[in-house]
mmCIF file of C-alpha atoms in Angstrom:
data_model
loop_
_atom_site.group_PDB
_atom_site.id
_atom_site.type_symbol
_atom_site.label_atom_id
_atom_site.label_comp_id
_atom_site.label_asym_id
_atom_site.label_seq_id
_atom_site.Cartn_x
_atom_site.Cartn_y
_atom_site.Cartn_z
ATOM 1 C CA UNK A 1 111.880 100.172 107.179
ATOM 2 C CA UNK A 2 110.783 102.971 106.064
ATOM 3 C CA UNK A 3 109.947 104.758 102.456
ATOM 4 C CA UNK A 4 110.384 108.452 102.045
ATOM 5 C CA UNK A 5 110.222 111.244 99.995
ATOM 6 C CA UNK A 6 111.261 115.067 100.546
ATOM 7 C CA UNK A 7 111.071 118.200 98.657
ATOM 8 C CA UNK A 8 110.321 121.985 99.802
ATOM 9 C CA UNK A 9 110.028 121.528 103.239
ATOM 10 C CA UNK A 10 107.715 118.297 102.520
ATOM 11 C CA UNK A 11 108.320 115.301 104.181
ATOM 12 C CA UNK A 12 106.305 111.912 103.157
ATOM 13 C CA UNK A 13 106.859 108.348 104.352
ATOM 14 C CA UNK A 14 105.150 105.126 104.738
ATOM 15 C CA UNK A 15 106.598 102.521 106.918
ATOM 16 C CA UNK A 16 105.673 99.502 108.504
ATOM 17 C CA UNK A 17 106.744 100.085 112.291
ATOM 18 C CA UNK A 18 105.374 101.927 114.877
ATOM 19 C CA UNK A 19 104.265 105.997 114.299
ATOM 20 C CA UNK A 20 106.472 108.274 116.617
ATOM 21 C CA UNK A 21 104.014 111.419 116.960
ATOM 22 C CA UNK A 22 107.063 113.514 118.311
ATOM 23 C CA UNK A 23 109.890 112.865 115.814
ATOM 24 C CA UNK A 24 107.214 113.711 113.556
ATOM 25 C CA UNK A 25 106.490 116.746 115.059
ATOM 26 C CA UNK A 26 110.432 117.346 115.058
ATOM 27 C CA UNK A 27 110.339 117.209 111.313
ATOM 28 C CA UNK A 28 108.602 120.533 111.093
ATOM 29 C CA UNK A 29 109.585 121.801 113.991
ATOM 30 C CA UNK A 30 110.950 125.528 113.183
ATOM 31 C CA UNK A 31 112.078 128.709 114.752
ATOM 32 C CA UNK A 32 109.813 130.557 112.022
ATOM 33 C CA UNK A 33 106.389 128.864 113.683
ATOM 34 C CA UNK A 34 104.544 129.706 116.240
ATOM 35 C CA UNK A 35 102.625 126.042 116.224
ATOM 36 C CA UNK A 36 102.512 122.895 115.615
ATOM 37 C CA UNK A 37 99.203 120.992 114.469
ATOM 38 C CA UNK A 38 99.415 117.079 114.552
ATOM 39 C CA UNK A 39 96.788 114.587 113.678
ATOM 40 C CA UNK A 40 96.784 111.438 114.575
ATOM 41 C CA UNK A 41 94.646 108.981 113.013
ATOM 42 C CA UNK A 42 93.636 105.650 115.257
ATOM 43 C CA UNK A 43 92.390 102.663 114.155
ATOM 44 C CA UNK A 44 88.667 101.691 115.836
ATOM 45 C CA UNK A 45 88.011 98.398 116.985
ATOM 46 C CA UNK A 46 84.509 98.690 114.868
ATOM 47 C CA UNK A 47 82.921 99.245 111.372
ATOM 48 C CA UNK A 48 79.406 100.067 112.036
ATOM 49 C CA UNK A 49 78.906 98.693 115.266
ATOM 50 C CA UNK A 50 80.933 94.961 113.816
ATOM 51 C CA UNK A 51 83.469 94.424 115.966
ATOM 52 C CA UNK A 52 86.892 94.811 114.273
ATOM 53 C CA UNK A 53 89.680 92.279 114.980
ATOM 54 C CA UNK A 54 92.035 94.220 113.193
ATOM 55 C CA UNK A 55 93.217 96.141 109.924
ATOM 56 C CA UNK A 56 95.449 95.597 107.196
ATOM 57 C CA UNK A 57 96.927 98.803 105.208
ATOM 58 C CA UNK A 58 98.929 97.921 101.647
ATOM 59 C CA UNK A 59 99.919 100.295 99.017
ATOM 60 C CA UNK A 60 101.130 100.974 95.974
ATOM 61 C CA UNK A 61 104.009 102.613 97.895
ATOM 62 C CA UNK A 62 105.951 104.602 94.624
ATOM 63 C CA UNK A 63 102.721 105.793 93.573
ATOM 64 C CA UNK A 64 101.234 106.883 97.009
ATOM 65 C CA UNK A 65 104.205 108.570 98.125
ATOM 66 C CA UNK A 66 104.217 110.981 94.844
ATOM 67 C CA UNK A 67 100.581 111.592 95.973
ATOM 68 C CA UNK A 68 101.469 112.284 99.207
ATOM 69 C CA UNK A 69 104.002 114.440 98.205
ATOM 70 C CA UNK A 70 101.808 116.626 95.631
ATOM 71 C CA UNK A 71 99.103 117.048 98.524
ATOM 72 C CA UNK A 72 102.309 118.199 101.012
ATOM 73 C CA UNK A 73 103.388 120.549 98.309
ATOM 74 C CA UNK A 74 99.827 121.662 97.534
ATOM 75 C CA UNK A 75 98.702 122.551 100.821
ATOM 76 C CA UNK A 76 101.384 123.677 101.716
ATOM 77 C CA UNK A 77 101.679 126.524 99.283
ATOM 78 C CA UNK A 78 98.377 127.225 99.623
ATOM 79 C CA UNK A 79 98.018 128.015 103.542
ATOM 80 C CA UNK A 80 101.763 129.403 103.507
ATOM 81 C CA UNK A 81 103.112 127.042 105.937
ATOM 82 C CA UNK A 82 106.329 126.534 107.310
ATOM 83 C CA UNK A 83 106.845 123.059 107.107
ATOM 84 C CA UNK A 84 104.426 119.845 106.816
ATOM 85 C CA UNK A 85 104.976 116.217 107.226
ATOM 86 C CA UNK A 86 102.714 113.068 106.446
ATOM 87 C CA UNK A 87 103.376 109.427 106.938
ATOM 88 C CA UNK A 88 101.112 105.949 106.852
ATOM 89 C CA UNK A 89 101.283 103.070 108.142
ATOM 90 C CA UNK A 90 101.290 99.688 106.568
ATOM 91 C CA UNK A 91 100.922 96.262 107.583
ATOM 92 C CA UNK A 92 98.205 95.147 110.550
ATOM 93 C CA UNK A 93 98.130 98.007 112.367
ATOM 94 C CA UNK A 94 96.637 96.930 116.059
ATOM 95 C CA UNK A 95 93.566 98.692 117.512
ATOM 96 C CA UNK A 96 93.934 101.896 118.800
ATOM 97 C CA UNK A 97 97.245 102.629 117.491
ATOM 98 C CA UNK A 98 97.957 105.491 114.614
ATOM 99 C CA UNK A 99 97.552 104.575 111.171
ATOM 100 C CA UNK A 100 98.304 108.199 109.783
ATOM 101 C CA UNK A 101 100.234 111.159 111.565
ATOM 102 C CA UNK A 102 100.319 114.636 110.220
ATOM 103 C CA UNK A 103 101.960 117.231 111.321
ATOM 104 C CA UNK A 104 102.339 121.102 109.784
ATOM 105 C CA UNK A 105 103.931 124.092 111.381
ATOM 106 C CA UNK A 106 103.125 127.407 110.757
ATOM 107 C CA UNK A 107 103.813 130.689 111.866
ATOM 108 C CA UNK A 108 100.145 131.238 113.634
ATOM 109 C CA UNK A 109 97.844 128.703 114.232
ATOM 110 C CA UNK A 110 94.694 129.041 112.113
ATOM 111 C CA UNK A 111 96.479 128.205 109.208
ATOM 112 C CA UNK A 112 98.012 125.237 110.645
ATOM 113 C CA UNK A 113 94.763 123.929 111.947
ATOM 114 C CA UNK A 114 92.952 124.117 108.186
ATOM 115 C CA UNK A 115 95.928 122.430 106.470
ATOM 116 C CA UNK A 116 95.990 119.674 108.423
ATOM 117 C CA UNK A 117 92.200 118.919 107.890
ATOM 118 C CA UNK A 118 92.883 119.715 104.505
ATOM 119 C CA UNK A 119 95.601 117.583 103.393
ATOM 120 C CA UNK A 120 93.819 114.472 105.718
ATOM 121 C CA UNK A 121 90.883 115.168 103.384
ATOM 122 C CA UNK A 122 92.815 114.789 100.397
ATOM 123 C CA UNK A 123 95.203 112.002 101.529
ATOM 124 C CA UNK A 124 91.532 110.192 102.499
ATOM 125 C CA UNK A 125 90.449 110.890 99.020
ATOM 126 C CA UNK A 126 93.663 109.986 96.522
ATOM 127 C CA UNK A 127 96.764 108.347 98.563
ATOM 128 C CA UNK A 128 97.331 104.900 97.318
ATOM 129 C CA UNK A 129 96.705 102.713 100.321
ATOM 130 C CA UNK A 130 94.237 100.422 100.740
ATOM 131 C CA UNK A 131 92.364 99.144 104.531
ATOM 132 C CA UNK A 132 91.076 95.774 105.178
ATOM 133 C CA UNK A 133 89.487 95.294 108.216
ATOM 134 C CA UNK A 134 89.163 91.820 109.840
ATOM 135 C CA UNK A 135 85.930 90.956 111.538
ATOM 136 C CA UNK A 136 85.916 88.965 114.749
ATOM 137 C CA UNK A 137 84.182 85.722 114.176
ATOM 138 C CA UNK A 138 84.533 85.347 110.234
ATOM 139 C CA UNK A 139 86.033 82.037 109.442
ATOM 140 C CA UNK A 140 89.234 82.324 107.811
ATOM 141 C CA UNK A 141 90.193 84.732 110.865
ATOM 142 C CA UNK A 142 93.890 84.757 110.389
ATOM 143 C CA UNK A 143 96.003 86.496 107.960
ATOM 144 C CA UNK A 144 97.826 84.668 105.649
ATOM 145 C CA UNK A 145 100.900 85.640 104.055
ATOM 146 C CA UNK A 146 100.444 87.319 100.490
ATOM 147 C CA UNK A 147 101.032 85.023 97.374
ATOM 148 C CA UNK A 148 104.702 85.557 95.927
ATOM 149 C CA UNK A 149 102.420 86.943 92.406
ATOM 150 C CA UNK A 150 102.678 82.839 90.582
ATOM 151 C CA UNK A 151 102.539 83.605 87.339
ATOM 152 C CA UNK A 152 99.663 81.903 85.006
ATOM 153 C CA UNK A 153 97.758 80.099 86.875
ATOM 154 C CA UNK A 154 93.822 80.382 86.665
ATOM 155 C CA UNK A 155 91.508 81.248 89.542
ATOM 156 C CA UNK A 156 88.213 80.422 89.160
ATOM 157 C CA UNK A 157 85.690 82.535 90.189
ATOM 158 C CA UNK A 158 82.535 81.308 91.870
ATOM 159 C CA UNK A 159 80.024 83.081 90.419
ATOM 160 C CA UNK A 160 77.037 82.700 92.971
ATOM 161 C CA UNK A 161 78.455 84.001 96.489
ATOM 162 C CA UNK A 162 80.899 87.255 96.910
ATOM 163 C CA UNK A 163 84.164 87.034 95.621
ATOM 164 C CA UNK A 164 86.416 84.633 97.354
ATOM 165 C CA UNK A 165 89.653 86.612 98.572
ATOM 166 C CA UNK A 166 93.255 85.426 99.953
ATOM 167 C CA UNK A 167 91.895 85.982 103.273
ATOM 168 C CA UNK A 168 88.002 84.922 102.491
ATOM 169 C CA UNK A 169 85.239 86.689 101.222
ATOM 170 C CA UNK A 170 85.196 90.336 100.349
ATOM 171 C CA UNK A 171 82.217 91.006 102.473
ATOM 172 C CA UNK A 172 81.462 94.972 100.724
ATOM 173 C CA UNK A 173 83.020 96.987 99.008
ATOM 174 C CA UNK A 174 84.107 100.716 99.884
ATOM 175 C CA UNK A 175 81.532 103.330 100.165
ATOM 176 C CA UNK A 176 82.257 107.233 100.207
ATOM 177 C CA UNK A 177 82.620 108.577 103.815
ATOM 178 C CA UNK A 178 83.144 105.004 105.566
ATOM 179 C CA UNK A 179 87.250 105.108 105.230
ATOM 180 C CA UNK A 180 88.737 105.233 108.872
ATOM 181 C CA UNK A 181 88.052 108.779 110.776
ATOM 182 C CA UNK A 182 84.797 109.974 109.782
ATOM 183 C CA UNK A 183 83.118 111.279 107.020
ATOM 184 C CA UNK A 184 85.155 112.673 104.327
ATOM 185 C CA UNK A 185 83.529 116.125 104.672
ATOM 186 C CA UNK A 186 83.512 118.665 102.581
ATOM 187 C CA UNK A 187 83.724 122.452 103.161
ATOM 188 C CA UNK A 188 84.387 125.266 105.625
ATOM 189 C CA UNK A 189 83.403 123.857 108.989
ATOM 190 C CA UNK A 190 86.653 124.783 110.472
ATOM 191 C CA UNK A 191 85.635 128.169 110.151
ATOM 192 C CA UNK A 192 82.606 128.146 112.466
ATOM 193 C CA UNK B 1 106.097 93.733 94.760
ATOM 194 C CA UNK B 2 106.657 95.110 90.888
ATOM 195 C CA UNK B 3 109.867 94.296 91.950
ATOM 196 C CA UNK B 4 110.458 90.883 89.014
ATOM 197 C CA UNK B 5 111.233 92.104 85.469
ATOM 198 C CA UNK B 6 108.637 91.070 83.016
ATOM 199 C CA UNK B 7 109.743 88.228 80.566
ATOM 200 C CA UNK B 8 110.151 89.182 77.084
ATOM 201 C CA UNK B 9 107.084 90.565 75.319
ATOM 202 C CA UNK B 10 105.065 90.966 78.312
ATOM 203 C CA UNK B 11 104.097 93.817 81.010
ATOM 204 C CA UNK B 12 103.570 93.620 84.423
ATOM 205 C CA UNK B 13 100.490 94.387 86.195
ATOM 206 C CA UNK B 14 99.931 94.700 89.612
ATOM 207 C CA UNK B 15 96.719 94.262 91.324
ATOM 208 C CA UNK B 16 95.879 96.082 94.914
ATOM 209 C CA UNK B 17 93.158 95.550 97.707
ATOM 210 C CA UNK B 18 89.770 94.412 95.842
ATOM 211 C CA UNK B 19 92.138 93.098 92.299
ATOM 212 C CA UNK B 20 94.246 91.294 94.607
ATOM 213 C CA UNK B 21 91.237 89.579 96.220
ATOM 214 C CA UNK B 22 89.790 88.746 93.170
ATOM 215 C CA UNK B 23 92.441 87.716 91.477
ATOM 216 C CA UNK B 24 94.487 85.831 94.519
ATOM 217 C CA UNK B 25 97.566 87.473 93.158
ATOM 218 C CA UNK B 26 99.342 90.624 93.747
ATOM 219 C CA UNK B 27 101.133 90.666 90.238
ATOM 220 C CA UNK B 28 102.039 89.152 86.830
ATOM 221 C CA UNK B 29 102.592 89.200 83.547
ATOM 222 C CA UNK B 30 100.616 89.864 80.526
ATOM 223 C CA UNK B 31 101.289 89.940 76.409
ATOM 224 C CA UNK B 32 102.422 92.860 75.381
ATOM 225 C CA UNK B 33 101.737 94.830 73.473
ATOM 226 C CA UNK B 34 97.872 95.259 74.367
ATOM 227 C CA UNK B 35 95.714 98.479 73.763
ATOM 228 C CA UNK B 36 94.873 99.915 77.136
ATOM 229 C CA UNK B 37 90.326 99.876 75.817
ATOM 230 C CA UNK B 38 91.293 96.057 75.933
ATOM 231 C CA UNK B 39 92.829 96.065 79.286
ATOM 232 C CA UNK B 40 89.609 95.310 80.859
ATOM 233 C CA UNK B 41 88.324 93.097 78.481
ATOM 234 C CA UNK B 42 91.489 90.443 78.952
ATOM 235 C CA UNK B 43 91.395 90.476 82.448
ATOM 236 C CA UNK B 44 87.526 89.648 82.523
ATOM 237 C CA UNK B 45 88.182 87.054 80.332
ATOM 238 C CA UNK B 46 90.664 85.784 82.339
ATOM 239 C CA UNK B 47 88.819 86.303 86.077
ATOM 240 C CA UNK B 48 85.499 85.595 85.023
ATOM 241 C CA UNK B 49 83.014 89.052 86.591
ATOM 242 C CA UNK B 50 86.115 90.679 86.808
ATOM 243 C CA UNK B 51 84.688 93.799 85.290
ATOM 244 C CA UNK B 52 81.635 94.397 86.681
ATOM 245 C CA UNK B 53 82.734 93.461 90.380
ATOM 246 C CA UNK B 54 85.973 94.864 90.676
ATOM 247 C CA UNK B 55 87.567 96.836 87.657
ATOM 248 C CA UNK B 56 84.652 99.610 86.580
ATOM 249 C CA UNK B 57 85.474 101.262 89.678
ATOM 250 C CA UNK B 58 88.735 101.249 89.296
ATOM 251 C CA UNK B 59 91.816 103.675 87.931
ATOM 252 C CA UNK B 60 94.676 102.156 85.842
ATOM 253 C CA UNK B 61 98.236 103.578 86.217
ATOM 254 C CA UNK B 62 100.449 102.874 83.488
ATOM 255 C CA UNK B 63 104.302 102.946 84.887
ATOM 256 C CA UNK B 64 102.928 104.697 87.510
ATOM 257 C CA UNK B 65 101.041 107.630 85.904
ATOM 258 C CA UNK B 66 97.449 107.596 85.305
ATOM 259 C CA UNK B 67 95.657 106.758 82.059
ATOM 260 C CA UNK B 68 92.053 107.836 80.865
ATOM 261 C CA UNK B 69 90.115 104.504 79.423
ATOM 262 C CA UNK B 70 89.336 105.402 75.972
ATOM 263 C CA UNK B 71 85.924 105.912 75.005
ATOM 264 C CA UNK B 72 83.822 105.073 72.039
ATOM 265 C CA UNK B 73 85.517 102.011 70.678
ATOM 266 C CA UNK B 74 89.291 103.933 70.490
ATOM 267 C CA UNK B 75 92.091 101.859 71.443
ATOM 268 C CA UNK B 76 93.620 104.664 73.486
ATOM 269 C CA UNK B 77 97.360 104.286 74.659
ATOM 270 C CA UNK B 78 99.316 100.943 73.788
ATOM 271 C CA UNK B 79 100.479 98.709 77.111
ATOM 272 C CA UNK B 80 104.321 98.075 76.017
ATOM 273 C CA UNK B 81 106.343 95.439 76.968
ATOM 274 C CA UNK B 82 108.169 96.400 80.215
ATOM 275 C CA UNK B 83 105.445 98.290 81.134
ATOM 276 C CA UNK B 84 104.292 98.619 84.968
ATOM 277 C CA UNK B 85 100.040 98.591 85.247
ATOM 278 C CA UNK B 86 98.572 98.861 88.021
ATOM 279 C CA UNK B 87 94.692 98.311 88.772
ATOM 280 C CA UNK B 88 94.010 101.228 91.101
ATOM 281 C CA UNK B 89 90.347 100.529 93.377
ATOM 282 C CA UNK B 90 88.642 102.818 95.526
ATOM 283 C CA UNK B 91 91.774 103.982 98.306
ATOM 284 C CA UNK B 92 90.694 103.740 101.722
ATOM 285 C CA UNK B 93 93.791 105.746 103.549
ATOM 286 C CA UNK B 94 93.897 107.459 107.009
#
């Protein structure tokens, strides 16, 4: 299943299945470029040297796909490209496989190259999806299935230890520059 | 998710990643109408730490745009009945 948007040669999705780096790469594929960038974003099988079991994307998928699109849109206006696609996946997503493809065609390279680090920056920094990485040997291990939103009922919080979550504790919470493939850096450094 | 029409004279709110954790839920319904500068308030209230642990780092999206939190002791916009809010944390994409 998967959710899309498209608009001006912008093509944004989030699914649940399996990232195909060549139909994605189809998408933009055009006789007006001369290449095709793709990223391909893998999930690690650590945070910090802990040993990762595996991650969990969700999203707020109307919202996130409107941001995708206005980064698409953006970017792609900006750098003149030919075409550019982005899509992100949801659900566990097993070690080593891609959480995030993006692909951008333009007609020379250099351009294509600095999108695509572009709009990963800004997808990093304002798409609507959300990681949660389960540690080997936590307790609580296995994902259970989300609760179908009961309506009313209290959950007491305990006060003294970290906040008690549907699948345990929420060990820490998100710092700048720790979300998936490096540090969200800022600047030129494609141009050196 | 969002999917279940509030009942009358409430909103919906939906609550993602660290919300959802705290809260154990990924939606429901609230009284409408409520003042967004109260937003926080009721939801403390109701999830005791609420505030300080989860919501002052996070954005609000009322049906699916984002608000700015009044300052200064304004009520800002009015939560309607009907309404889709969304408690917005920290996104950790890619």
């Amino acid at each position: 299943m998967v959710n899309e948007l498209q608009e001006n040669n912008c093509y944004v999705a989030l699914t649940h299945d399996y990232l195909d780096a060549k139909s994605m790469m189809d998408r933009v594929r055009s006789p007006k470029a001369g290449a095709i960038v793709l990223f391909a974003g893998t999930t690690r099988d650590n945070f910090a040297g802990k040993p990762v079991k595996e991650l969990q994307y969700t999203s707020y998928e109307p919202r996130a796909l409107q941001t995708m699109l206005t980064i698409c849109k953006s970017v792609r206006e900006k750098h003149s490209l030919t075409s550019i696609a982005m899509i992100h996946r949801l659900g566990v997503v097993p070690i080593g496989e891609e959480s995030i493809l993006i692909t951008i065609s333009s007609p020379h390279r250099q351009a294509a190259w600095r999108a695509g680090e572009e709009a990963l920056e800004e997808c990093k920094e304002k798409v609507e999806v959300w990681k949660k990485e389960e540690f080997g040997g936590e307790d609580g291990g296995a994902w259970r299935a989300n609760r179908d939103g009961a309506v009313g009922k209290r959950i007491d919080q305990d006060q003294s230890g970290p906040p008690q979550g549907p699948h345990g504790p929420i060990l820490r919470a998100a710092r700048p520059g720790e979300r998936g493939h490096g540090p969200v850096v800022r600047g030129d450094h494609l141009g050196h | 998710m969002g999917s279940s029409k509030a009942p009358p004279g409430h909103f919906t709110i939906l609550y993602f990643a660290s919300a959802n954790s705290y809260t154990s839920k990924d939606s429901e319904f609230l009284p409408a109408r409520l003042p967004l500068a109260k937003l926080f308030e009721t939801l403390d209230e109701k999830y005791g730490g609420m505030k300080a642990k989860v919501l002052e780092s996070c954005l609000v999206t009322i049906n699916l745009e984002y608000v700015d939190m009044p300052e200064n002791g304004e009520d800002g916009v009015i939560i309607n009945e009907d309404d889709e809010v969304a408690i917005i944390p920290p996104v950790s994409s890619g």
